[in-house]
mmCIF file of C-alpha atoms in Angstrom:
data_model
loop_
_atom_site.group_PDB
_atom_site.id
_atom_site.type_symbol
_atom_site.label_atom_id
_atom_site.label_comp_id
_atom_site.label_asym_id
_atom_site.label_seq_id
_atom_site.Cartn_x
_atom_site.Cartn_y
_atom_site.Cartn_z
ATOM 1 C CA MET M 18 0.000 0.000 0.000
ATOM 2 C CA THR M 19 1.144 3.520 -0.836
ATOM 3 C CA SER M 20 0.794 6.089 1.946
ATOM 4 C CA VAL M 21 0.801 9.828 1.208
ATOM 5 C CA ASP M 22 -0.557 12.938 2.817
ATOM 6 C CA ILE M 23 -2.595 14.058 -0.205
ATOM 7 C CA LEU M 24 -3.998 12.218 -3.221
ATOM 8 C CA VAL M 25 -4.854 14.538 -6.143
ATOM 9 C CA VAL M 26 -7.344 13.067 -8.612
ATOM 10 C CA GLY M 27 -7.013 14.707 -12.030
ATOM 11 C CA GLY M 28 -4.014 15.626 -14.165
ATOM 12 C CA GLY M 29 -5.217 18.718 -15.995
ATOM 13 C CA MET M 30 -4.344 22.322 -15.234
ATOM 14 C CA ALA M 31 -6.329 22.204 -11.997
ATOM 15 C CA GLY M 32 -4.676 19.088 -10.619
ATOM 16 C CA PHE M 33 -1.108 20.001 -11.550
ATOM 17 C CA SER M 34 -1.361 23.628 -10.436
ATOM 18 C CA LEU M 35 -2.678 22.667 -7.013
ATOM 19 C CA ALA M 36 -0.260 19.750 -6.636
ATOM 20 C CA ALA M 37 2.581 22.179 -7.378
ATOM 21 C CA GLN M 38 1.402 24.499 -4.599
ATOM 22 C CA LEU M 39 1.134 21.622 -2.132
ATOM 23 C CA ALA M 40 4.530 20.178 -3.045
ATOM 24 C CA GLY M 41 7.124 20.682 -0.355
ATOM 25 C CA HIS M 42 4.459 21.077 2.323
ATOM 26 C CA ALA M 43 3.091 17.525 2.146
ATOM 27 C CA SER M 44 3.697 14.255 0.344
ATOM 28 C CA VAL M 45 1.534 14.312 -2.786
ATOM 29 C CA LEU M 46 0.499 11.664 -5.293
ATOM 30 C CA LEU M 47 -1.360 12.749 -8.438
ATOM 31 C CA ILE M 48 -3.311 10.248 -10.529
ATOM 32 C CA GLU M 49 -4.699 10.822 -14.018
ATOM 33 C CA GLN M 50 -6.945 8.363 -15.833
ATOM 34 C CA GLU M 51 -5.575 9.231 -19.274
ATOM 35 C CA ALA M 52 -2.168 8.294 -20.661
ATOM 36 C CA GLN M 53 -1.179 11.952 -20.983
ATOM 37 C CA PRO M 54 -1.835 15.004 -18.812
ATOM 38 C CA ALA M 55 -4.360 17.678 -19.792
ATOM 39 C CA TYR M 56 -6.014 15.425 -22.365
ATOM 40 C CA HIS M 57 -9.514 16.831 -21.957
ATOM 41 C CA ALA M 58 -10.530 20.448 -21.172
ATOM 42 C CA SER M 59 -7.054 21.779 -20.380
ATOM 43 C CA GLY M 60 -5.643 20.598 -23.696
ATOM 44 C CA ARG M 61 -8.502 22.001 -25.786
ATOM 45 C CA SER M 62 -8.548 25.619 -24.664
ATOM 46 C CA VAL M 63 -8.741 28.601 -27.009
ATOM 47 C CA ALA M 64 -6.151 30.009 -24.643
ATOM 48 C CA PHE M 65 -7.018 33.557 -23.733
ATOM 49 C CA TRP M 66 -6.994 35.719 -20.603
ATOM 50 C CA GLU M 67 -9.962 38.078 -20.522
ATOM 51 C CA GLU M 68 -10.925 39.779 -17.283
ATOM 52 C CA SER M 69 -14.624 40.041 -18.116
ATOM 53 C CA TYR M 70 -14.942 36.390 -19.127
ATOM 54 C CA GLY M 71 -16.906 34.386 -16.587
ATOM 55 C CA GLY M 72 -18.622 37.414 -15.069
ATOM 56 C CA PRO M 73 -18.018 39.528 -11.957
ATOM 57 C CA GLY M 74 -17.747 36.515 -9.650
ATOM 58 C CA VAL M 75 -14.807 35.092 -11.593
ATOM 59 C CA GLN M 76 -13.111 38.376 -12.515
ATOM 60 C CA PRO M 77 -11.129 38.779 -9.258
ATOM 61 C CA LEU M 78 -9.473 35.418 -9.906
ATOM 62 C CA THR M 79 -8.625 36.358 -13.482
ATOM 63 C CA SER M 80 -7.338 39.806 -12.544
ATOM 64 C CA ALA M 81 -5.148 38.390 -9.767
ATOM 65 C CA SER M 82 -3.739 35.805 -12.183
ATOM 66 C CA GLY M 83 -2.757 38.406 -14.773
ATOM 67 C CA PRO M 84 0.463 39.678 -13.157
ATOM 68 C CA LEU M 85 1.496 36.116 -12.304
ATOM 69 C CA LEU M 86 1.183 35.175 -15.973
ATOM 70 C CA ALA M 87 2.675 38.361 -17.388
ATOM 71 C CA VAL M 88 5.714 38.468 -15.092
ATOM 72 C CA PRO M 89 6.131 35.004 -13.576
ATOM 73 C CA ASP M 90 8.779 34.190 -11.017
ATOM 74 C CA PRO M 91 11.931 33.236 -12.979
ATOM 75 C CA ALA M 92 12.069 30.015 -10.971
ATOM 76 C CA PHE M 93 8.616 29.146 -12.345
ATOM 77 C CA ALA M 94 8.914 30.159 -16.011
ATOM 78 C CA ASP M 95 11.591 31.627 -18.257
ATOM 79 C CA GLY M 96 9.450 34.524 -19.464
ATOM 80 C CA PRO M 97 5.924 35.875 -19.920
ATOM 81 C CA LEU M 98 3.155 33.320 -20.285
ATOM 82 C CA MET M 99 0.755 35.662 -22.038
ATOM 83 C CA THR M 100 0.867 38.011 -25.010
ATOM 84 C CA PRO M 101 -1.266 41.158 -25.446
ATOM 85 C CA ARG M 102 -4.042 40.979 -28.049
ATOM 86 C CA GLY M 103 -7.022 43.080 -26.906
ATOM 87 C CA ALA M 104 -10.696 42.319 -27.483
ATOM 88 C CA PHE M 105 -13.820 43.834 -28.982
ATOM 89 C CA HIS M 106 -17.261 42.848 -27.709
ATOM 90 C CA VAL M 107 -19.521 43.556 -30.670
ATOM 91 C CA GLY M 108 -23.232 43.737 -31.273
ATOM 92 C CA GLN M 109 -26.037 45.167 -33.320
ATOM 93 C CA ALA M 110 -28.493 47.883 -32.325
ATOM 94 C CA ARG M 111 -30.593 45.378 -30.397
ATOM 95 C CA ASP M 112 -27.582 44.633 -28.170
ATOM 96 C CA ALA M 113 -27.168 48.163 -26.795
ATOM 97 C CA GLY M 114 -28.695 47.103 -23.481
ATOM 98 C CA LEU M 115 -26.217 44.233 -23.189
ATOM 99 C CA ALA M 116 -23.327 46.661 -23.601
ATOM 100 C CA GLU M 117 -24.711 48.919 -20.889
ATOM 101 C CA ALA M 118 -25.238 45.954 -18.562
ATOM 102 C CA MET M 119 -21.654 44.833 -19.096
ATOM 103 C CA LEU M 120 -20.349 48.297 -18.296
ATOM 104 C CA THR M 121 -22.447 48.346 -15.134
ATOM 105 C CA ASP M 122 -21.359 44.870 -14.033
ATOM 106 C CA PHE M 123 -17.682 45.787 -14.152
ATOM 107 C CA ALA M 124 -17.890 49.476 -13.229
ATOM 108 C CA ALA M 125 -16.241 49.009 -9.821
ATOM 109 C CA SER M 126 -13.904 46.165 -10.802
ATOM 110 C CA GLY M 127 -10.961 48.017 -12.287
ATOM 111 C CA VAL M 128 -11.468 46.224 -15.610
ATOM 112 C CA THR M 129 -11.083 48.630 -18.531
ATOM 113 C CA LEU M 130 -14.093 48.535 -20.846
ATOM 114 C CA ALA M 131 -14.653 51.410 -23.256
ATOM 115 C CA ARG M 132 -17.314 52.133 -25.862
ATOM 116 C CA VAL M 133 -15.995 52.096 -29.414
ATOM 117 C CA GLU M 134 -17.550 53.189 -32.680
ATOM 118 C CA ARG M 135 -17.989 50.944 -35.705
ATOM 119 C CA ALA M 136 -15.136 52.732 -37.503
ATOM 120 C CA GLN M 137 -12.722 51.797 -34.716
ATOM 121 C CA ILE M 138 -13.692 48.141 -34.940
ATOM 122 C CA LEU M 139 -13.541 48.202 -38.739
ATOM 123 C CA ALA M 140 -9.961 49.486 -38.621
ATOM 124 C CA ASP M 141 -8.876 46.217 -36.992
ATOM 125 C CA LEU M 142 -11.524 44.004 -38.557
ATOM 126 C CA PRO M 143 -11.873 44.741 -42.289
ATOM 127 C CA GLY M 144 -14.855 42.938 -43.686
ATOM 128 C CA LEU M 145 -17.129 43.684 -40.721
ATOM 129 C CA ARG M 146 -20.654 43.488 -42.083
ATOM 130 C CA GLU M 147 -23.186 46.294 -41.929
ATOM 131 C CA GLY M 148 -25.299 46.485 -38.810
ATOM 132 C CA TRP M 149 -22.507 45.743 -36.337
ATOM 133 C CA THR M 150 -22.463 49.173 -34.753
ATOM 134 C CA ILE M 151 -22.188 48.519 -31.012
ATOM 135 C CA GLY M 152 -18.796 47.824 -29.486
ATOM 136 C CA LEU M 153 -16.874 47.661 -26.241
ATOM 137 C CA ALA M 154 -13.095 47.461 -26.218
ATOM 138 C CA GLU M 155 -11.298 45.416 -23.567
ATOM 139 C CA PRO M 156 -7.638 46.256 -24.217
ATOM 140 C CA SER M 157 -6.223 44.083 -21.421
ATOM 141 C CA MET M 158 -7.162 40.795 -23.125
ATOM 142 C CA CYS M 159 -4.160 38.524 -23.800
ATOM 143 C CA ASP M 160 -3.365 35.121 -25.280
ATOM 144 C CA ILE M 161 -2.055 32.514 -22.832
ATOM 145 C CA ASP M 162 0.744 30.040 -23.478
ATOM 146 C CA VAL M 163 -1.244 27.097 -22.094
ATOM 147 C CA ALA M 164 1.429 24.498 -22.802
ATOM 148 C CA GLY M 165 4.035 26.712 -21.164
ATOM 149 C CA LEU M 166 1.869 27.255 -18.094
ATOM 150 C CA LEU M 167 1.079 23.571 -17.682
ATOM 151 C CA GLY M 168 4.724 22.686 -18.228
ATOM 152 C CA ALA M 169 5.774 25.159 -15.530
ATOM 153 C CA TYR M 170 3.361 23.641 -13.016
ATOM 154 C CA ARG M 171 4.488 20.117 -13.900
ATOM 155 C CA ARG M 172 8.128 21.093 -13.333
ATOM 156 C CA MET M 173 7.244 22.810 -10.063
ATOM 157 C CA ALA M 174 5.375 19.714 -8.919
ATOM 158 C CA ARG M 175 8.228 17.414 -9.917
ATOM 159 C CA ARG M 176 10.805 19.543 -8.114
ATOM 160 C CA GLY M 177 8.624 19.439 -5.013
ATOM 161 C CA GLY M 178 8.531 15.652 -5.035
ATOM 162 C CA VAL M 179 5.019 15.043 -6.385
ATOM 163 C CA GLU M 180 4.607 11.503 -7.691
ATOM 164 C CA VAL M 181 2.538 11.255 -10.894
ATOM 165 C CA ARG M 182 0.769 8.130 -12.104
ATOM 166 C CA LEU M 183 -0.820 8.324 -15.552
ATOM 167 C CA SER M 184 -3.347 5.824 -16.950
ATOM 168 C CA THR M 185 -4.574 5.508 -13.376
ATOM 169 C CA GLY M 186 -8.167 6.243 -12.397
ATOM 170 C CA LEU M 187 -9.881 6.296 -9.023
ATOM 171 C CA VAL M 188 -12.134 3.262 -8.611
ATOM 172 C CA ALA M 189 -13.404 3.890 -5.083
ATOM 173 C CA ALA M 190 -12.413 5.355 -1.735
ATOM 174 C CA ARG M 191 -13.720 5.185 1.795
ATOM 175 C CA ARG M 192 -12.911 6.979 5.011
ATOM 176 C CA GLU M 193 -11.473 4.829 7.787
ATOM 177 C CA GLY M 194 -10.557 6.680 10.944
ATOM 178 C CA ALA M 195 -8.222 9.548 10.120
ATOM 179 C CA ALA M 196 -7.401 8.338 6.608
ATOM 180 C CA TRP M 197 -8.905 7.664 3.232
ATOM 181 C CA LEU M 198 -8.324 4.257 1.662
ATOM 182 C CA ALA M 199 -8.439 4.500 -2.112
ATOM 183 C CA GLU M 200 -8.400 1.860 -4.834
ATOM 184 C CA THR M 201 -7.131 2.726 -8.304
ATOM 185 C CA SER M 202 -7.649 1.166 -11.701
ATOM 186 C CA ASP M 203 -4.165 -0.382 -11.686
ATOM 187 C CA GLY M 204 -5.069 -2.337 -8.574
ATOM 188 C CA ALA M 205 -3.028 -0.202 -6.198
ATOM 189 C CA ALA M 206 -4.226 0.713 -2.714
ATOM 190 C CA ILE M 207 -3.496 4.198 -1.384
ATOM 191 C CA SER M 208 -3.821 5.547 2.118
ATOM 192 C CA CYS M 209 -4.027 9.340 2.405
ATOM 193 C CA GLY M 210 -5.183 12.032 4.759
ATOM 194 C CA MET M 211 -6.818 14.106 2.016
ATOM 195 C CA ILE M 212 -8.332 13.476 -1.402
ATOM 196 C CA VAL M 213 -8.309 16.459 -3.756
ATOM 197 C CA ASN M 214 -11.041 16.258 -6.362
ATOM 198 C CA ALA M 215 -9.570 18.055 -9.388
ATOM 199 C CA ALA M 216 -11.268 15.805 -11.909
ATOM 200 C CA GLY M 217 -12.954 18.438 -14.080
ATOM 201 C CA ALA M 218 -15.951 16.939 -15.893
ATOM 202 C CA TRP M 219 -15.614 13.843 -13.700
ATOM 203 C CA ALA M 220 -15.739 15.796 -10.393
ATOM 204 C CA ASP M 221 -19.197 14.658 -9.301
ATOM 205 C CA ASP M 222 -18.394 11.107 -10.392
ATOM 206 C CA VAL M 223 -15.238 11.123 -8.233
ATOM 207 C CA ALA M 224 -17.277 12.352 -5.271
ATOM 208 C CA ARG M 225 -19.747 9.501 -5.697
ATOM 209 C CA ARG M 226 -16.879 7.004 -5.840
ATOM 210 C CA CYS M 227 -15.903 8.371 -2.436
ATOM 211 C CA GLY M 228 -19.388 7.877 -1.029
ATOM 212 C CA LEU M 229 -20.545 11.498 -1.399
ATOM 213 C CA ASP M 230 -23.339 13.051 -3.397
ATOM 214 C CA GLY M 231 -22.142 15.337 -6.171
ATOM 215 C CA LEU M 232 -22.540 19.109 -6.075
ATOM 216 C CA GLY M 233 -24.314 19.419 -9.393
ATOM 217 C CA ILE M 234 -21.145 20.145 -11.374
ATOM 218 C CA THR M 235 -22.285 19.611 -14.954
ATOM 219 C CA PRO M 236 -20.094 19.127 -18.047
ATOM 220 C CA TYR M 237 -21.059 21.179 -21.112
ATOM 221 C CA ARG M 238 -19.732 20.629 -24.621
ATOM 222 C CA ARG M 239 -17.845 23.538 -26.209
ATOM 223 C CA THR M 240 -17.018 23.462 -29.935
ATOM 224 C CA VAL M 241 -14.041 25.097 -31.656
ATOM 225 C CA VAL M 242 -13.343 25.255 -35.397
ATOM 226 C CA GLN M 243 -10.187 26.282 -37.236
ATOM 227 C CA LEU M 244 -10.997 28.012 -40.520
ATOM 228 C CA ARG M 245 -8.782 28.996 -43.435
ATOM 229 C CA CYS M 246 -9.771 32.516 -44.490
ATOM 230 C CA PRO M 247 -7.257 34.173 -46.843
ATOM 231 C CA GLN M 248 -8.818 37.628 -46.351
ATOM 232 C CA ALA M 249 -8.384 37.547 -42.587
ATOM 233 C CA PRO M 250 -5.596 39.690 -41.126
ATOM 234 C CA ALA M 251 -2.749 37.839 -39.459
ATOM 235 C CA SER M 252 -3.607 39.506 -36.169
ATOM 236 C CA PHE M 253 -6.582 41.347 -34.732
ATOM 237 C CA PRO M 254 -8.331 41.579 -31.336
ATOM 238 C CA LEU M 255 -10.477 38.759 -30.044
ATOM 239 C CA ILE M 256 -14.004 39.342 -31.352
ATOM 240 C CA ALA M 257 -16.815 38.269 -29.024
ATOM 241 C CA GLY M 258 -20.547 38.688 -29.410
ATOM 242 C CA LEU M 259 -22.169 40.823 -26.725
ATOM 243 C CA ASP M 260 -24.991 38.281 -26.722
ATOM 244 C CA GLY M 261 -22.540 35.469 -25.968
ATOM 245 C CA SER M 262 -23.216 33.613 -29.220
ATOM 246 C CA PHE M 263 -19.677 33.492 -30.656
ATOM 247 C CA TYR M 264 -16.051 34.435 -30.324
ATOM 248 C CA PHE M 265 -13.160 34.188 -32.744
ATOM 249 C CA LYS M 266 -9.526 35.208 -33.028
ATOM 250 C CA ALA M 267 -6.689 35.075 -35.526
ATOM 251 C CA GLU M 268 -4.323 32.143 -35.196
ATOM 252 C CA GLY M 269 -1.695 33.194 -37.694
ATOM 253 C CA ALA M 270 -2.064 34.479 -41.238
ATOM 254 C CA GLY M 271 -5.375 33.517 -42.801
ATOM 255 C CA ARG M 272 -6.433 31.234 -39.953
ATOM 256 C CA ILE M 273 -9.231 31.692 -37.458
ATOM 257 C CA TRP M 274 -10.178 29.906 -34.259
ATOM 258 C CA LEU M 275 -13.939 30.158 -33.893
ATOM 259 C CA SER M 276 -16.446 28.988 -31.300
ATOM 260 C CA PRO M 277 -20.238 29.335 -31.196
ATOM 261 C CA HIS M 278 -19.788 29.591 -27.409
ATOM 262 C CA ASP M 279 -22.054 26.590 -27.117
ATOM 263 C CA GLU M 280 -22.858 24.972 -23.781
ATOM 264 C CA THR M 281 -24.615 21.682 -24.417
ATOM 265 C CA PRO M 282 -25.075 19.501 -21.301
ATOM 266 C CA ASP M 283 -23.173 16.267 -21.716
ATOM 267 C CA VAL M 284 -21.702 13.383 -19.779
ATOM 268 C CA PRO M 285 -18.013 12.952 -18.914
ATOM 269 C CA HIS M 286 -16.264 11.335 -21.872
ATOM 270 C CA ASP M 287 -13.818 12.034 -24.696
ATOM 271 C CA VAL M 288 -16.124 14.491 -26.406
ATOM 272 C CA ALA M 289 -16.123 15.202 -30.158
ATOM 273 C CA PRO M 290 -17.673 18.108 -32.083
ATOM 274 C CA GLU M 291 -21.152 17.731 -33.541
ATOM 275 C CA GLU M 292 -21.572 18.708 -37.179
ATOM 276 C CA LEU M 293 -24.597 20.867 -36.322
ATOM 277 C CA ASP M 294 -22.520 22.902 -33.847
ATOM 278 C CA VAL M 295 -19.797 23.373 -36.461
ATOM 279 C CA ALA M 296 -22.407 24.582 -38.957
ATOM 280 C CA ILE M 297 -23.908 26.974 -36.393
ATOM 281 C CA ALA M 298 -20.462 28.379 -35.621
ATOM 282 C CA ILE M 299 -19.729 29.034 -39.292
ATOM 283 C CA ASP M 300 -23.142 30.608 -39.882
ATOM 284 C CA ARG M 301 -22.669 33.015 -36.975
ATOM 285 C CA PHE M 302 -19.171 33.890 -38.173
ATOM 286 C CA GLN M 303 -20.439 34.666 -41.678
ATOM 287 C CA GLN M 304 -23.037 36.995 -40.220
ATOM 288 C CA VAL M 305 -20.233 39.081 -38.683
ATOM 289 C CA VAL M 306 -17.611 39.254 -41.455
ATOM 290 C CA ASP M 307 -17.706 38.757 -45.209
ATOM 291 C CA TRP M 308 -14.471 36.778 -45.475
ATOM 292 C CA GLU M 309 -14.366 33.763 -47.754
ATOM 293 C CA ILE M 310 -13.931 30.434 -45.961
ATOM 294 C CA GLU M 311 -11.671 28.190 -48.027
ATOM 295 C CA ALA M 312 -11.690 25.252 -45.652
ATOM 296 C CA VAL M 313 -12.513 23.923 -42.232
ATOM 297 C CA GLU M 314 -9.021 22.770 -41.314
ATOM 298 C CA HIS M 315 -9.666 21.376 -37.883
ATOM 299 C CA LYS M 316 -12.483 21.028 -35.356
ATOM 300 C CA TRP M 317 -12.603 19.862 -31.797
ATOM 301 C CA ALA M 318 -14.693 19.983 -28.647
ATOM 302 C CA GLY M 319 -14.031 20.012 -24.945
ATOM 303 C CA LEU M 320 -16.061 19.817 -21.772
ATOM 304 C CA ARG M 321 -16.467 22.916 -19.606
ATOM 305 C CA SER M 322 -17.764 22.034 -16.150
ATOM 306 C CA PHE M 323 -19.917 24.449 -14.172
ATOM 307 C CA ALA M 324 -21.447 24.387 -10.703
ATOM 308 C CA PRO M 325 -25.113 25.467 -10.612
ATOM 309 C CA ASP M 326 -24.169 29.080 -9.753
ATOM 310 C CA ARG M 327 -21.351 29.098 -12.331
ATOM 311 C CA LEU M 328 -18.677 29.892 -9.745
ATOM 312 C CA PRO M 329 -15.711 27.577 -9.160
ATOM 313 C CA VAL M 330 -15.599 25.248 -6.173
ATOM 314 C CA TYR M 331 -12.541 25.397 -3.905
ATOM 315 C CA GLY M 332 -12.366 23.990 -0.413
ATOM 316 C CA ALA M 333 -13.181 21.249 2.057
ATOM 317 C CA ASP M 334 -16.438 19.350 1.805
ATOM 318 C CA PRO M 335 -18.342 19.869 5.074
ATOM 319 C CA ARG M 336 -19.776 16.334 4.885
ATOM 320 C CA ALA M 337 -16.529 14.357 4.876
ATOM 321 C CA PRO M 338 -13.215 15.122 6.597
ATOM 322 C CA GLY M 339 -10.305 15.276 4.200
ATOM 323 C CA PHE M 340 -12.309 15.565 0.982
ATOM 324 C CA PHE M 341 -11.283 18.725 -0.897
ATOM 325 C CA TRP M 342 -12.924 20.167 -4.011
ATOM 326 C CA PHE M 343 -10.962 21.967 -6.714
ATOM 327 C CA ALA M 344 -13.383 21.881 -9.614
ATOM 328 C CA GLY M 345 -16.140 23.682 -11.509
ATOM 329 C CA GLN M 346 -13.780 26.039 -13.368
ATOM 330 C CA GLY M 347 -16.067 26.337 -16.389
ATOM 331 C CA GLY M 348 -14.314 27.806 -19.404
ATOM 332 C CA PHE M 349 -12.079 30.020 -17.283
ATOM 333 C CA GLY M 350 -9.886 27.433 -15.582
ATOM 334 C CA ILE M 351 -6.747 28.340 -17.536
ATOM 335 C CA GLN M 352 -6.957 32.104 -17.100
ATOM 336 C CA THR M 353 -7.644 31.801 -13.352
ATOM 337 C CA ALA M 354 -5.167 28.965 -12.692
ATOM 338 C CA PRO M 355 -2.450 30.948 -10.862
ATOM 339 C CA ALA M 356 -4.843 32.627 -8.413
ATOM 340 C CA ALA M 357 -6.935 29.489 -7.981
ATOM 341 C CA ALA M 358 -3.877 27.379 -7.152
ATOM 342 C CA LEU M 359 -2.720 29.884 -4.529
ATOM 343 C CA ILE M 360 -6.169 29.938 -2.921
ATOM 344 C CA GLY M 361 -6.567 26.167 -3.105
ATOM 345 C CA GLY M 362 -3.120 25.571 -1.650
ATOM 346 C CA ALA M 363 -3.748 27.892 1.284
ATOM 347 C CA LEU M 364 -7.149 26.351 2.015
ATOM 348 C CA ALA M 365 -5.872 22.777 1.791
ATOM 349 C CA LEU M 366 -2.895 23.477 4.056
ATOM 350 C CA GLY M 367 -4.758 25.735 6.480
ATOM 351 C CA ALA M 368 -2.291 28.524 5.700
ATOM 352 C CA ALA M 369 -2.656 32.278 5.276
ATOM 353 C CA MET M 370 -3.640 33.515 1.845
ATOM 354 C CA PRO M 371 -0.661 34.679 -0.239
ATOM 355 C CA THR M 372 -0.479 38.399 -0.907
ATOM 356 C CA ALA M 373 -1.494 38.027 -4.564
ATOM 357 C CA VAL M 374 -4.923 36.671 -3.576
ATOM 358 C CA ALA M 375 -5.360 38.122 -0.085
ATOM 359 C CA GLY M 376 -8.048 40.517 -1.292
ATOM 360 C CA ILE M 377 -10.247 37.779 -2.766
ATOM 361 C CA ASP M 378 -13.149 36.444 -0.694
ATOM 362 C CA ALA M 379 -12.489 32.715 -0.980
ATOM 363 C CA SER M 380 -15.695 31.896 0.896
ATOM 364 C CA LEU M 381 -17.602 32.665 -2.317
ATOM 365 C CA TYR M 382 -16.177 29.478 -3.787
ATOM 366 C CA ALA M 383 -16.668 27.154 -0.786
ATOM 367 C CA PRO M 384 -18.367 23.837 -1.610
ATOM 368 C CA GLY M 385 -20.687 24.145 1.386
ATOM 369 C CA ARG M 386 -22.842 26.589 -0.567
ATOM 370 C CA LEU M 387 -23.857 23.737 -2.872
ATOM 371 C CA VAL M 388 -24.468 21.021 -0.283
ATOM 372 C CA LYS M 389 -28.146 20.237 0.026
ATOM 373 C CA ALA M 390 -29.574 20.501 3.528
#
């Protein structure tokens, strides 16, 4: 039997970032059911940092993560992990109220959102169709080097002594006295003081395997398409619909990453894009710009997992000693990873919050809010 202080279930960005924070303070074993890390949601991200994305409840986590990504500790990464791009939130006349609501939502947040005229958008987005006259600029938006960020957390975890077992899933676990006894798919038995549930779309399933009801964390399918559009500029701001029905960005000369921002409830599995969602994405894109589409070069889908209130879940489960949630990161798990890991590490270790996240009310993300009476 293997004995460790903490067993982390899940080898995506969530699991590795938290394991890295715990390393050096406790003995940590991380298990991942797939043969490679970050196979599901973390490896299928469109990879941007946008302070308004996820709403006001998520924004403090994103904003706190920004400096940690832009100027990381040299011991963590060799250089910046994000690159400035900027964003336009665009709409038609009927979306004027949505623009005003967005300005109101973030008025006291410190996030820079500014009204822009159609001509300003058109200067960066030639081919913008008539009728798109409403715009908000969010100049702070950046692209994230997701592979670089995950690699940095994996190195940090390895240096701290974290053991990683791939192709290893959690079969079941039960609490016996002061420890959890866990069984894994490779037949190994593990004794640990704490189980960290960082299993993304599988988070509720992992809880049930540990004898707990889930928290209602639901996986939703998100579709992304890579288009070849020769008329598209090599670089322009992220373009997002004010109504939440699309976003797209340049991915090199003549190539576009596009999503219909779909959220279709699904079950945890290796999800693939549906042809209808691809068609919807392309139709929405063609309503915004008049660029010719030469080819659909690539398409993929990932699962974004949300709690019922759409806020992440960090902290100890009040129903079972030593069961810790680090899940429900929706589509913002990458851009909030640095702040989330600092908060999760402090909560799991019973330590003071690091300075970078000391101003964030972590109680907003406590799992107890979702436990049914």
